[in-house]
Amino acid sequence: MADEVILLDYWPSMFGMRTKMALAEKGVKYEYKETDPWLEYIDEVWSDAYTILPSDPYQKSQARFWADFIDKKFYDPSWKVWATMGEEHAAAKKELLEHFKTLETELGDKPYYGGEVFGYVDIALMGYYSWFKAMEKFGEFSIETEFPKLTTWTKRCLERESVVKALADSDRIIEYVNVMRKQFGAE
Amino acid sequence: MADEVILLDYWPSMFGMRTKMALAEKGVKYEYKETDPWLEYIDEVWSDAYTILPSDPYQKSQARFWADFIDKKFYDPSWKVWATMGEEHAAAKKELLEHFKTLETELGDKPYYGGEVFGYVDIALMGYYSWFKAMEKFGEFSIETEFPKLTTWTKRCLERESVVKALADSDRIIEYVNVMRKQFGAE
């Protein structure tokens, strides 16, 4: 049994609210952490091990910039490409491909976004990897064909046990997306 | 620093996948738990304290039935009532009101769904409480006017510190819903 619990949650989640009630009723002390700045929190708590965010201030601000880009720009078309139809779908696809291109250019010939080390931006973008197949299927494009550097990078990341063990099965995501598409009226 | 981490997650979440990568890179051991059977897991781990699920087999199966009702029947119209328009919205509102009525009838004159104790079904339904105001606003109905027993029950639950501290602000949920409505094209 855990001595201390860290609850990683997203604030509007009814599951999170239930969990907080249950833990409080049990008298279990826990630390509540929003999922939004999760990785920085993890870096602070386990600061003695490998560092996710670079310590250099400039590199740190760059890493934050690209992680923000992924969540604020990339995220929106990444789900609209499978959740919408017609003009909205076409606009989402166009935007998504532009963002993939931007990410391909930013990566360039570096092994990782973090340079020589697998870091903050690599984790931020690989968090979406399980969803790539759904984006390709419903967006009708191929990452392998259009973004060779990103493709090499994903293969490099997939050599890491930490990554492979974290990812959800892409086909299970597609099944999930099919259910969501029905709910959103996108088919 | 926590000796052990419990990661409560929903499997398709990219945030969860990132967190798993980060913890693995750090070499932090953690227990991964799906959010779906969350409360039963909490009951098992902290079994020495207050019990959320009743121990009596019949009451336990009843509690599971109503928690299932909430997640499988109530959930769907509870978001469609703010996320859709036209006929779909009208159907969602009708269904949601029927489910509220069913829940009002099941509660009857008991202080809690768990009888004399605040339990599994109370936590399951109060997890939605922060969303009630959004449901009422976009569904154009009043829980207080139409469901007096549920209203008394919510007030009773809100006397518990465990509940008050767990809940998100209803107005913040409405702001969040307004953003989502734009994304879903519901306005």
Coordinates of N, CA and C in Angstrom, one line a residue, chain A residues 5-73:
Chain A
V5 N -0.1 9.3 -1.9 CA -0.7 9.2 -3.2 C -0.5 10.5 -4.0
I6 N -0.1 10.3 -5.2 CA -0.2 11.5 -6.1 C -1.3 11.3 -7.1
L7 N -2.2 12.2 -7.1 CA -3.4 12.1 -8.0 C -3.1 13.0 -9.1
L8 N -2.9 12.4 -10.3 CA -2.7 13.2 -11.5 C -4.0 13.3 -12.2
D9 N -4.5 14.5 -12.4 CA -5.9 14.7 -12.8 C -6.1 15.9 -13.7
Y10 N -7.2 15.9 -14.4 CA -7.6 17.1 -15.2 C -8.8 17.7 -14.6
W11 N -8.8 19.0 -14.3 CA -9.8 19.5 -13.3 C -11.3 19.3 -13.6
P12 N -11.7 19.3 -14.9 CA -13.2 19.2 -15.1 C -13.7 17.7 -15.0
S13 N -12.7 16.8 -14.8 CA -13.1 15.4 -14.8 C -13.9 14.9 -13.7
M14 N -15.0 14.3 -14.0 CA -15.9 13.8 -12.9 C -15.3 12.6 -12.2
F15 N -14.4 11.9 -13.0 CA -13.7 10.8 -12.3 C -12.7 11.3 -11.3
G16 N -12.1 12.4 -11.6 CA -11.1 13.0 -10.7 C -11.9 13.5 -9.4
M17 N -13.0 14.1 -9.7 CA -13.8 14.6 -8.5 C -14.2 13.5 -7.6
R18 N -14.7 12.4 -8.2 CA -15.1 11.3 -7.4 C -13.9 10.7 -6.6
T19 N -12.8 10.6 -7.3 CA -11.6 10.0 -6.6 C -11.2 10.9 -5.4
K20 N -11.3 12.2 -5.6 CA -11.0 13.1 -4.5 C -11.9 12.9 -3.3
M21 N -13.2 12.8 -3.6 CA -14.2 12.5 -2.6 C -13.8 11.2 -1.8
A22 N -13.6 10.2 -2.6 CA -13.3 8.8 -2.0 C -12.1 8.9 -1.1
L23 N -11.0 9.5 -1.6 CA -9.8 9.5 -0.8 C -10.0 10.3 0.4
A24 N -10.8 11.4 0.3 CA -11.0 12.2 1.5 C -11.9 11.5 2.5
E25 N -12.9 10.7 2.0 CA -13.7 10.0 2.9 C -12.9 8.9 3.7
K26 N -11.9 8.4 2.9 CA -11.0 7.3 3.5 C -9.9 8.0 4.4
G27 N -9.8 9.3 4.4 CA -8.8 9.9 5.2 C -7.4 9.7 4.6
V28 N -7.4 9.5 3.3 CA -6.0 9.3 2.7 C -5.5 10.6 2.2
K29 N -4.3 10.9 2.6 CA -3.7 12.1 2.2 C -3.1 11.9 0.8
Y30 N -3.3 12.9 0.0 CA -2.8 12.8 -1.4 C -2.3 14.2 -1.9
E31 N -1.5 14.2 -2.8 CA -1.1 15.4 -3.5 C -1.8 15.4 -4.8
Y32 N -2.5 16.5 -5.0 CA -3.3 16.7 -6.3 C -2.5 17.5 -7.3
K33 N -2.3 17.0 -8.4 CA -1.6 17.7 -9.5 C -2.4 17.7 -10.7
E34 N -2.5 18.9 -11.3 CA -3.1 19.1 -12.6 C -2.3 18.4 -13.6
T35 N -2.9 17.8 -14.6 CA -2.1 17.1 -15.7 C -1.4 18.1 -16.6
D36 N -1.8 19.4 -16.5 CA -1.3 20.3 -17.4 C 0.3 20.5 -17.3
P37 N 0.7 20.9 -16.1 CA 2.2 21.1 -16.0 C 2.8 19.9 -15.4
W38 N 2.2 18.7 -15.7 CA 2.7 17.4 -15.1 C 4.2 17.2 -15.1
L39 N 4.8 17.4 -16.3 CA 6.2 16.9 -16.5 C 7.1 17.7 -15.7
E40 N 6.8 19.1 -15.5 CA 7.7 19.9 -14.7 C 7.6 19.5 -13.2
Y41 N 6.4 19.1 -12.8 CA 6.2 18.6 -11.5 C 7.1 17.3 -11.2
I42 N 7.0 16.4 -12.2 CA 7.7 15.2 -12.1 C 9.2 15.5 -12.0
D43 N 9.7 16.4 -12.8 CA 11.1 16.8 -12.8 C 11.5 17.4 -11.4
E44 N 10.6 18.1 -10.8 CA 11.0 18.7 -9.5 C 11.0 17.7 -8.4
V45 N 10.0 16.7 -8.4 CA 10.0 15.8 -7.4 C 11.1 14.8 -7.4
W46 N 11.4 14.3 -8.6 CA 12.5 13.3 -8.8 C 13.7 14.0 -9.5
S47 N 14.2 15.0 -8.8 CA 15.2 15.8 -9.4 C 16.6 15.2 -9.4
D48 N 16.8 14.1 -8.7 CA 18.1 13.5 -8.6 C 18.4 12.6 -9.8
A49 N 17.4 12.2 -10.6 CA 17.6 11.3 -11.7 C 17.7 12.1 -13.0
Y50 N 17.6 11.5 -14.1 CA 17.6 12.1 -15.4 C 16.7 13.3 -15.4
T51 N 17.1 14.4 -16.1 CA 16.3 15.6 -16.1 C 15.5 15.7 -17.4
I52 N 14.3 15.9 -17.3 CA 13.4 16.0 -18.5 C 13.6 17.3 -19.2
L53 N 13.4 18.4 -18.5 CA 13.6 19.8 -19.0 C 15.1 20.1 -18.9
P54 N 15.6 20.7 -20.0 CA 17.0 21.1 -19.9 C 17.3 22.2 -18.9
S55 N 18.4 22.2 -18.3 CA 18.7 23.2 -17.2 C 19.1 24.5 -17.8
D56 N 19.7 24.5 -18.9 CA 20.0 25.8 -19.6 C 18.8 26.7 -19.8
P57 N 18.7 27.9 -19.4 CA 17.5 28.7 -19.5 C 17.0 28.9 -20.9
Y58 N 17.9 29.1 -21.8 CA 17.4 29.3 -23.2 C 16.8 28.0 -23.7
Q59 N 17.5 26.9 -23.6 CA 17.0 25.6 -24.0 C 15.7 25.3 -23.3
K60 N 15.6 25.6 -22.0 CA 14.4 25.4 -21.3 C 13.2 26.1 -21.9
S61 N 13.4 27.4 -22.2 CA 12.3 28.2 -22.8 C 11.9 27.7 -24.2
Q62 N 12.9 27.2 -24.9 CA 12.6 26.6 -26.2 C 11.8 25.4 -26.1
A63 N 12.2 24.5 -25.1 CA 11.4 23.3 -24.9 C 10.0 23.6 -24.5
R64 N 9.8 24.6 -23.6 CA 8.4 25.0 -23.2 C 7.7 25.5 -24.4
F65 N 8.3 26.3 -25.3 CA 7.7 26.8 -26.4 C 7.1 25.7 -27.3
W66 N 7.9 24.7 -27.6 CA 7.5 23.6 -28.5 C 6.4 22.7 -27.8
A67 N 6.6 22.5 -26.5 CA 5.5 21.7 -25.9 C 4.2 22.5 -25.9
D68 N 4.3 23.8 -25.7 CA 3.1 24.6 -25.9 C 2.5 24.6 -27.3
F69 N 3.4 24.6 -28.2 CA 2.9 24.6 -29.6 C 2.1 23.3 -29.9
I70 N 2.7 22.2 -29.3 CA 2.0 20.9 -29.5 C 0.6 20.9 -28.8
D71 N 0.5 21.5 -27.6 CA -0.8 21.4 -27.0 C -1.7 22.5 -27.4
K72 N -1.2 23.6 -27.8 CA -2.1 24.8 -28.2 C -2.4 24.8 -29.7
K73 N -1.5 24.4 -30.5 CA -1.7 24.5 -32.0 C -2.0 23.1 -32.6

